Structures are given as C-alpha cells and as structure tokens.
C-alpha cells in the first residue's frame, strides 16, 4: 500500500480461493497461516520480531481487502483471467506498434483468434515458433492488439 500511495502504483487484489471478508478480518485459516509465516521469518532473521511483522501484515491485508478486487468464487478461472487482463490493459493503456500494412497476417491472426475464442472459458497459452525472420513477433503483436 505504501507504493500505491507514494508512487501511484496500482494494487489489484485477487481473492483466489478466499473470501475478501476473511482477508479483511484475518479470520479462519488465515490467522494460523500468518503466525506460521511470521515464525519462519523470525527463525531465519532473528532481528525481525514476529509481533511487528504480524501487525504490518494485518494492516496491509485489511487495506487490500477494502480495495475493489476480484473474487474467484463468483467467476470461472478463464473469465477471471480475462477480466484482470482487460482491466490491466485499460489502466496501462498499452498498444504494441506493428507495420501499417502487414502482408499475409490476416489469416494467421484469424486462425489464432479462432483458437483462443474456442478456449475462451479456459486459461490457455499460445506458442508461436518458427525460423528467425518469419514474423513471429509481429504476429504476436497483431494478435495482442
């Protein structure tokens, strides 16, 4: 949260497999997990006291849980990843430049788009490989855009 306030960085919480209220209140399994983590940090670095760490972590978790984020319980993984990626791209306003009139890319990009659309409810990874100079990077940029 310090970086968000001091440097204007984005904090985009994803509550994956945990309810935001559990994080906000530090209840249930989270209490024991925090204590165990603090004990291990104290073990490896005796100068850092467990109580100080717990206090900082609890404050940070409460602040993060009060931010608007994503809850994995209410949506499929594929849709969740898509929403997060779209939100990040909107916030960053990212666009990759490519040649104005790329020749022969329409069919390649169309094929890849169809593959991605077919897998739209799932998380998928696309690999593009080929000889050097065969426009792999340009194809990836066109697909990204």
PDB file of C-alpha atoms in Angstrom:
ATOM      1  CA  UNK A   1       0.000   0.000   0.000  1.00  0.00           C
ATOM      2  CA  UNK A   2       2.989   2.298   0.557  1.00  0.00           C
ATOM      3  CA  UNK A   3       3.935   2.039  -3.116  1.00  0.00           C
ATOM      4  CA  UNK A   4       0.373   2.803  -4.179  1.00  0.00           C
ATOM      5  CA  UNK A   5       0.271   5.938  -2.042  1.00  0.00           C
ATOM      6  CA  UNK A   6       3.849   7.107  -2.651  1.00  0.00           C
ATOM      7  CA  UNK A   7       4.445   6.129  -6.258  1.00  0.00           C
ATOM      8  CA  UNK A   8       0.932   5.849  -7.700  1.00  0.00           C
ATOM      9  CA  UNK A   9       1.325   2.154  -8.481  1.00  0.00           C
ATOM     10  CA  UNK A  10      -1.756   0.008  -8.970  1.00  0.00           C
ATOM     11  CA  UNK A  11      -2.868  -2.531  -6.397  1.00  0.00           C
ATOM     12  CA  UNK A  12      -5.286  -5.015  -7.936  1.00  0.00           C
ATOM     13  CA  UNK A  13      -6.305  -7.600  -5.333  1.00  0.00           C
ATOM     14  CA  UNK A  14      -7.339 -11.056  -6.487  1.00  0.00           C
ATOM     15  CA  UNK A  15      -9.057 -13.086  -3.790  1.00  0.00           C
ATOM     16  CA  UNK A  16      -8.317 -16.553  -5.128  1.00  0.00           C
ATOM     17  CA  UNK A  17      -9.892 -19.308  -3.059  1.00  0.00           C
ATOM     18  CA  UNK A  18     -10.546 -16.963  -0.143  1.00  0.00           C
ATOM     19  CA  UNK A  19     -13.401 -14.620   0.666  1.00  0.00           C
ATOM     20  CA  UNK A  20     -12.476 -10.922   0.909  1.00  0.00           C
ATOM     21  CA  UNK A  21     -14.149 -10.793   4.351  1.00  0.00           C
ATOM     22  CA  UNK A  22     -11.749 -13.493   5.642  1.00  0.00           C
ATOM     23  CA  UNK A  23      -8.805 -11.373   4.491  1.00  0.00           C
ATOM     24  CA  UNK A  24     -10.329  -8.183   5.921  1.00  0.00           C
ATOM     25  CA  UNK A  25     -10.993  -9.729   9.344  1.00  0.00           C
ATOM     26  CA  UNK A  26      -7.987 -12.109   9.307  1.00  0.00           C
ATOM     27  CA  UNK A  27     -10.151 -14.965  10.477  1.00  0.00           C
ATOM     28  CA  UNK A  28     -10.154 -18.722   9.932  1.00  0.00           C
ATOM     29  CA  UNK A  29      -7.146 -20.406   8.380  1.00  0.00           C
ATOM     30  CA  UNK A  30      -5.538 -17.043   7.613  1.00  0.00           C
ATOM     31  CA  UNK A  31      -4.689 -16.372  11.286  1.00  0.00           C
ATOM     32  CA  UNK A  32      -2.626 -19.552  11.589  1.00  0.00           C
ATOM     33  CA  UNK A  33      -1.010 -19.022   8.193  1.00  0.00           C
ATOM     34  CA  UNK A  34       0.102 -15.527   9.183  1.00  0.00           C
ATOM     35  CA  UNK A  35       1.521 -16.727  12.500  1.00  0.00           C
ATOM     36  CA  UNK A  36       3.387 -19.600  10.844  1.00  0.00           C
ATOM     37  CA  UNK A  37       4.861 -17.260   8.226  1.00  0.00           C
ATOM     38  CA  UNK A  38       5.944 -14.773  10.890  1.00  0.00           C
ATOM     39  CA  UNK A  39       7.602 -17.577  12.899  1.00  0.00           C
ATOM     40  CA  UNK A  40       9.583 -18.731   9.868  1.00  0.00           C
ATOM     41  CA  UNK A  41      10.722 -15.186   9.063  1.00  0.00           C
ATOM     42  CA  UNK A  42      11.790 -14.690  12.685  1.00  0.00           C
ATOM     43  CA  UNK A  43      13.639 -18.030  12.602  1.00  0.00           C
ATOM     44  CA  UNK A  44      15.683 -17.049   9.529  1.00  0.00           C
ATOM     45  CA  UNK A  45      16.125 -13.420  10.573  1.00  0.00           C
ATOM     46  CA  UNK A  46      16.094 -13.105  14.399  1.00  0.00           C
ATOM     47  CA  UNK A  47      16.330  -9.294  14.250  1.00  0.00           C
ATOM     48  CA  UNK A  48      12.805  -9.104  12.817  1.00  0.00           C
ATOM     49  CA  UNK A  49      10.272  -9.609  15.570  1.00  0.00           C
ATOM     50  CA  UNK A  50       7.193 -11.676  14.902  1.00  0.00           C
ATOM     51  CA  UNK A  51       4.812  -9.179  16.554  1.00  0.00           C
ATOM     52  CA  UNK A  52       5.989  -6.308  14.337  1.00  0.00           C
ATOM     53  CA  UNK A  53       5.591  -8.397  11.205  1.00  0.00           C
ATOM     54  CA  UNK A  54       2.123  -9.586  12.164  1.00  0.00           C
ATOM     55  CA  UNK A  55       0.974  -6.053  12.870  1.00  0.00           C
ATOM     56  CA  UNK A  56       2.264  -4.779   9.496  1.00  0.00           C
ATOM     57  CA  UNK A  57       0.824  -7.735   7.593  1.00  0.00           C
ATOM     58  CA  UNK A  58      -2.581  -7.440   9.250  1.00  0.00           C
ATOM     59  CA  UNK A  59      -2.762  -3.737   8.476  1.00  0.00           C
ATOM     60  CA  UNK A  60      -1.764  -4.332   4.850  1.00  0.00           C
ATOM     61  CA  UNK A  61      -4.281  -7.159   4.428  1.00  0.00           C
ATOM     62  CA  UNK A  62      -7.083  -5.028   5.855  1.00  0.00           C
ATOM     63  CA  UNK A  63      -6.228  -2.185   3.471  1.00  0.00           C
ATOM     64  CA  UNK A  64      -6.041  -4.527   0.468  1.00  0.00           C
ATOM     65  CA  UNK A  65      -9.305  -6.247   1.365  1.00  0.00           C
ATOM     66  CA  UNK A  66     -11.023  -2.854   1.399  1.00  0.00           C
ATOM     67  CA  UNK A  67      -9.986  -2.216  -2.209  1.00  0.00           C
ATOM     68  CA  UNK A  68     -12.164  -3.288  -5.092  1.00  0.00           C
ATOM     69  CA  UNK A  69     -10.796  -6.532  -6.472  1.00  0.00           C
ATOM     70  CA  UNK A  70     -11.752  -9.862  -7.948  1.00  0.00           C
ATOM     71  CA  UNK A  71     -13.269 -12.780  -6.076  1.00  0.00           C
ATOM     72  CA  UNK A  72     -12.559 -16.178  -7.662  1.00  0.00           C
ATOM     73  CA  UNK A  73     -15.675 -17.706  -6.066  1.00  0.00           C
ATOM     74  CA  UNK A  74     -18.038 -15.797  -8.324  1.00  0.00           C
ATOM     75  CA  UNK A  75     -16.499 -16.492 -11.757  1.00  0.00           C
ATOM     76  CA  UNK A  76     -14.674 -19.175 -13.767  1.00  0.00           C
ATOM     77  CA  UNK A  77     -10.872 -19.024 -13.920  1.00  0.00           C
ATOM     78  CA  UNK A  78     -10.853 -18.228 -17.631  1.00  0.00           C
ATOM     79  CA  UNK A  79     -13.253 -15.307 -17.253  1.00  0.00           C
ATOM     80  CA  UNK A  80     -11.369 -14.110 -14.166  1.00  0.00           C
ATOM     81  CA  UNK A  81      -8.042 -14.015 -16.027  1.00  0.00           C
ATOM     82  CA  UNK A  82      -9.704 -12.269 -18.978  1.00  0.00           C
ATOM     83  CA  UNK A  83     -11.261  -9.601 -16.729  1.00  0.00           C
ATOM     84  CA  UNK A  84      -7.972  -8.991 -14.908  1.00  0.00           C
ATOM     85  CA  UNK A  85      -6.025  -8.721 -18.178  1.00  0.00           C
ATOM     86  CA  UNK A  86      -8.599  -6.326 -19.661  1.00  0.00           C
ATOM     87  CA  UNK A  87      -8.530  -4.159 -16.542  1.00  0.00           C
ATOM     88  CA  UNK A  88      -4.741  -4.005 -16.515  1.00  0.00           C
ATOM     89  CA  UNK A  89      -4.608  -3.162 -20.220  1.00  0.00           C
ATOM     90  CA  UNK A  90      -7.192  -0.408 -19.705  1.00  0.00           C
ATOM     91  CA  UNK A  91      -5.247   1.046 -16.786  1.00  0.00           C
ATOM     92  CA  UNK A  92      -1.908   0.875 -18.607  1.00  0.00           C
ATOM     93  CA  UNK A  93      -3.334   1.942 -21.999  1.00  0.00           C
ATOM     94  CA  UNK A  94      -0.965  -0.434 -23.810  1.00  0.00           C
ATOM     95  CA  UNK A  95      -0.790  -0.899 -27.562  1.00  0.00           C
ATOM     96  CA  UNK A  96       2.057  -2.529 -29.481  1.00  0.00           C
ATOM     97  CA  UNK A  97       3.083  -0.985 -32.786  1.00  0.00           C
ATOM     98  CA  UNK A  98       3.318  -3.117 -35.918  1.00  0.00           C
ATOM     99  CA  UNK A  99       3.758  -2.439 -39.623  1.00  0.00           C
ATOM    100  CA  UNK A 100       0.873  -0.427 -41.012  1.00  0.00           C
ATOM    101  CA  UNK A 101       0.088  -2.877 -43.824  1.00  0.00           C
ATOM    102  CA  UNK A 102       1.406  -6.305 -42.788  1.00  0.00           C
ATOM    103  CA  UNK A 103       1.096  -8.724 -45.679  1.00  0.00           C
ATOM    104  CA  UNK A 104      -0.284 -12.215 -45.036  1.00  0.00           C
ATOM    105  CA  UNK A 105      -1.076 -11.680 -41.347  1.00  0.00           C
ATOM    106  CA  UNK A 106      -4.844 -11.714 -41.606  1.00  0.00           C
ATOM    107  CA  UNK A 107      -5.076 -15.483 -41.992  1.00  0.00           C
ATOM    108  CA  UNK A 108      -2.519 -16.178 -39.240  1.00  0.00           C
ATOM    109  CA  UNK A 109      -4.140 -13.820 -36.751  1.00  0.00           C
ATOM    110  CA  UNK A 110      -7.618 -15.076 -37.694  1.00  0.00           C
ATOM    111  CA  UNK A 111      -6.551 -18.697 -37.065  1.00  0.00           C
ATOM    112  CA  UNK A 112      -5.056 -17.824 -33.681  1.00  0.00           C
ATOM    113  CA  UNK A 113      -8.121 -15.753 -32.744  1.00  0.00           C
ATOM    114  CA  UNK A 114     -10.396 -18.707 -33.537  1.00  0.00           C
ATOM    115  CA  UNK A 115      -8.257 -20.996 -31.348  1.00  0.00           C
ATOM    116  CA  UNK A 116      -8.407 -18.521 -28.465  1.00  0.00           C
ATOM    117  CA  UNK A 117     -12.160 -17.945 -28.892  1.00  0.00           C
ATOM    118  CA  UNK A 118     -12.744 -21.703 -28.819  1.00  0.00           C
ATOM    119  CA  UNK A 119     -10.895 -21.842 -25.478  1.00  0.00           C
ATOM    120  CA  UNK A 120     -12.484 -18.636 -24.132  1.00  0.00           C
ATOM    121  CA  UNK A 121     -13.775 -20.194 -20.914  1.00  0.00           C
ATOM    122  CA  UNK A 122     -10.363 -21.692 -20.107  1.00  0.00           C
ATOM    123  CA  UNK A 123      -6.898 -20.391 -19.423  1.00  0.00           C
ATOM    124  CA  UNK A 124      -4.748 -21.167 -22.446  1.00  0.00           C
ATOM    125  CA  UNK A 125      -1.243 -20.453 -23.663  1.00  0.00           C
ATOM    126  CA  UNK A 126      -0.323 -19.932 -27.291  1.00  0.00           C
ATOM    127  CA  UNK A 127       3.154 -20.752 -28.551  1.00  0.00           C
ATOM    128  CA  UNK A 128       4.391 -19.263 -31.821  1.00  0.00           C
ATOM    129  CA  UNK A 129       7.544 -20.790 -33.221  1.00  0.00           C
ATOM    130  CA  UNK A 130       9.404 -20.815 -36.496  1.00  0.00           C
ATOM    131  CA  UNK A 131      12.575 -19.774 -38.273  1.00  0.00           C
ATOM    132  CA  UNK A 132      14.190 -16.465 -37.468  1.00  0.00           C
ATOM    133  CA  UNK A 133      12.698 -13.664 -39.551  1.00  0.00           C
ATOM    134  CA  UNK A 134       9.355 -15.418 -40.115  1.00  0.00           C
ATOM    135  CA  UNK A 135       7.414 -12.624 -38.342  1.00  0.00           C
ATOM    136  CA  UNK A 136       6.670 -14.458 -35.098  1.00  0.00           C
ATOM    137  CA  UNK A 137       6.927 -11.283 -33.020  1.00  0.00           C
ATOM    138  CA  UNK A 138       4.858  -9.238 -35.469  1.00  0.00           C
ATOM    139  CA  UNK A 139       2.172 -11.935 -35.482  1.00  0.00           C
ATOM    140  CA  UNK A 140       2.085 -11.960 -31.687  1.00  0.00           C
ATOM    141  CA  UNK A 141       1.820  -8.151 -31.587  1.00  0.00           C
ATOM    142  CA  UNK A 142      -1.023  -8.168 -34.130  1.00  0.00           C
ATOM    143  CA  UNK A 143      -2.852 -10.838 -32.112  1.00  0.00           C
ATOM    144  CA  UNK A 144      -2.276  -8.904 -28.892  1.00  0.00           C
ATOM    145  CA  UNK A 145      -3.620  -5.686 -30.414  1.00  0.00           C
TER     146      UNK A 145
END
